[in-house]
Amino acid sequence: MTKRFADLHLHSTLSDSTFTPEEVIERARKAGLSAVAITDHDCVDAIEPALKIAKLYSIELIPAVELSSENKEDEVHILGYFIDWRDKWLLDKLDKMRICRIERVKKIVEKLKNHDIDINIDEIFALSGCGSVGRLHIAQIMLKRGFVPDIKEAFRKYIGNNAPCYVSKFKLSPAEAIKIVHRAGGIAILAHPVVLKGESVLCSVINDGINGIEVYHPDHSHADTIYFLKFAASHKLLVTGGSDCHGFGKERVLIGSVKIPYELVDRLKDAVKRRY
Ligand code: AMP
Ligand code: ZN
Ligand code: FE
Ligand code: FE
């Protein structure tokens, strides 16, 4: 039997990728993927349009989301897989987050003015469309208008977590984000753990009931991957991975760069079954 592969971390235009849900699936087909998850930031609206084309190509689309949470020092992203993406309670929560994101972008744009960066807020909202608006959209407009030479500089100098124009999002703790995923019937996975400093966040999300960690990610070096694999094994955590592709929103189109064996999807499915 030919080996099957999955990419469980992809964004679409319903958050901050330049690829529409349909284009994500089209790219997945070209990359030879059997299963994918569109994990938009705080948004599940890509799932329905993506499902239609995924069925056409016989690609398995796992309903998913990437929730943004924060603890005192870190931004902690929680991936939710096999969630009930039509759940009214979940959709209400996500809608509130969407509104908070709009208010936050307005505040960031105001702060940027104090740094002589005057960008048109409508241009940002035109770019984000009806999905989750975020910092990558702001960075793209800053780049387009010549205020920065690249996206990295926009984050490093202005809107990154420790930069002067940073504004935090809604107050959602990692524990609350994990609860949201569980309440929506899903499996909660800690995204790209390398961005977190040290093991303390990892240990605290284990206490909060996290089910697994994203071991395979483009930001992880080979040594990181080995480290997180061992960490997952010793704490009996599920293992996932994905390319975190944002289309042309980041320097490189990443879909196809991380392919995980389909067996890891089977482990996720086993975990879903065990919960019911
Ligand atoms: P937001 O949800 O508005 O906080 O924005 C998160 C997005 O910004 C994600 O796609 C991140 O990958 C991206 N991001 C965060 N920090 C950086 C950075 N230093 N360089 C490039 N992208 C970043
Ligand atoms: Zn993103
Ligand atoms: Fe993330
Ligand atoms: Fe992501």
PDB file of N, CA and C and ligand atoms in Angstrom, residues 9-11 15-16 39-41 66 77 79 191-192 214 217 243-246 250, ligand 4:
ATOM      1  N   HIS A   9      -1.733  21.676   9.665  1.00  0.00           N
ATOM      2  CA  HIS A   9      -1.653  23.084  10.075  1.00  0.00           C
ATOM      3  C   HIS A   9      -1.556  23.961   8.830  1.00  0.00           C
ATOM      4  N   LEU A  10      -2.711  24.437   8.383  1.00  0.00           N
ATOM      5  CA  LEU A  10      -2.769  25.269   7.184  1.00  0.00           C
ATOM      6  C   LEU A  10      -3.720  26.432   7.425  1.00  0.00           C
ATOM      7  N   HIS A  11      -3.384  27.575   6.878  1.00  0.00           N
ATOM      8  CA  HIS A  11      -4.286  28.736   6.995  1.00  0.00           C
ATOM      9  C   HIS A  11      -4.918  29.038   5.638  1.00  0.00           C
ATOM     10  N   SER A  15      -8.413  33.455   7.544  1.00  0.00           N
ATOM     11  CA  SER A  15      -7.578  34.158   8.535  1.00  0.00           C
ATOM     12  C   SER A  15      -6.510  34.893   7.720  1.00  0.00           C
ATOM     13  N   ASP A  16      -5.235  34.544   7.870  1.00  0.00           N
ATOM     14  CA  ASP A  16      -4.218  35.408   7.276  1.00  0.00           C
ATOM     15  C   ASP A  16      -3.335  34.747   6.232  1.00  0.00           C
ATOM     16  N   THR A  39      -6.496  25.318   9.737  1.00  0.00           N
ATOM     17  CA  THR A  39      -6.490  25.733  11.146  1.00  0.00           C
ATOM     18  C   THR A  39      -6.424  27.258  11.203  1.00  0.00           C
ATOM     19  N   ASP A  40      -7.483  27.903  10.722  1.00  0.00           N
ATOM     20  CA  ASP A  40      -7.462  29.364  10.734  1.00  0.00           C
ATOM     21  C   ASP A  40      -7.491  29.889  12.167  1.00  0.00           C
ATOM     22  N   HIS A  41      -6.907  31.073  12.360  1.00  0.00           N
ATOM     23  CA  HIS A  41      -6.896  31.685  13.684  1.00  0.00           C
ATOM     24  C   HIS A  41      -8.325  32.051  14.097  1.00  0.00           C
ATOM     25  N   GLU A  66      -7.272  27.139  15.062  1.00  0.00           N
ATOM     26  CA  GLU A  66      -6.110  27.487  15.894  1.00  0.00           C
ATOM     27  C   GLU A  66      -6.536  28.651  16.791  1.00  0.00           C
ATOM     28  N   HIS A  77      -0.675  29.203  21.240  1.00  0.00           N
ATOM     29  CA  HIS A  77      -1.667  28.815  20.233  1.00  0.00           C
ATOM     30  C   HIS A  77      -2.113  27.374  20.466  1.00  0.00           C
ATOM     31  N   LEU A  79      -4.310  24.308  18.993  1.00  0.00           N
ATOM     32  CA  LEU A  79      -4.989  23.739  17.827  1.00  0.00           C
ATOM     33  C   LEU A  79      -6.102  22.815  18.296  1.00  0.00           C
ATOM     34  N   ALA A 191       0.301  24.218  19.696  1.00  0.00           N
ATOM     35  CA  ALA A 191       0.947  24.524  18.410  1.00  0.00           C
ATOM     36  C   ALA A 191       2.396  24.976  18.610  1.00  0.00           C
ATOM     37  N   HIS A 192       3.221  24.700  17.603  1.00  0.00           N
ATOM     38  CA  HIS A 192       4.641  25.148  17.532  1.00  0.00           C
ATOM     39  C   HIS A 192       5.261  25.455  18.902  1.00  0.00           C
ATOM     40  N   GLU A 214       2.367  19.742  18.854  1.00  0.00           N
ATOM     41  CA  GLU A 214       2.747  19.779  17.438  1.00  0.00           C
ATOM     42  C   GLU A 214       4.267  19.623  17.361  1.00  0.00           C
ATOM     43  N   HIS A 217       7.028  20.980  12.613  1.00  0.00           N
ATOM     44  CA  HIS A 217       6.672  22.353  12.241  1.00  0.00           C
ATOM     45  C   HIS A 217       7.911  22.979  11.596  1.00  0.00           C
ATOM     46  N   SER A 243       2.588  22.351   8.139  1.00  0.00           N
ATOM     47  CA  SER A 243       3.492  23.349   7.549  1.00  0.00           C
ATOM     48  C   SER A 243       3.196  24.773   8.009  1.00  0.00           C
ATOM     49  N   ASP A 244       2.016  25.014   8.617  1.00  0.00           N
ATOM     50  CA  ASP A 244       1.618  26.370   9.037  1.00  0.00           C
ATOM     51  C   ASP A 244       1.682  27.321   7.836  1.00  0.00           C
ATOM     52  N   CYS A 245       1.273  26.806   6.686  1.00  0.00           N
ATOM     53  CA  CYS A 245       1.370  27.596   5.444  1.00  0.00           C
ATOM     54  C   CYS A 245       0.396  28.773   5.467  1.00  0.00           C
ATOM     55  N   HIS A 246       0.922  29.946   5.106  1.00  0.00           N
ATOM     56  CA  HIS A 246       0.101  31.154   4.998  1.00  0.00           C
ATOM     57  C   HIS A 246       0.068  31.642   3.547  1.00  0.00           C
ATOM     58  N   LYS A 250       3.673  34.738   4.004  1.00  0.00           N
ATOM     59  CA  LYS A 250       5.001  34.670   4.629  1.00  0.00           C
ATOM     60  C   LYS A 250       6.039  34.558   3.520  1.00  0.00           C
TER      61      LYS A 250
HETATM   62 FE    FE B   4      -0.804  28.819  12.414  1.00  0.00          FE
END
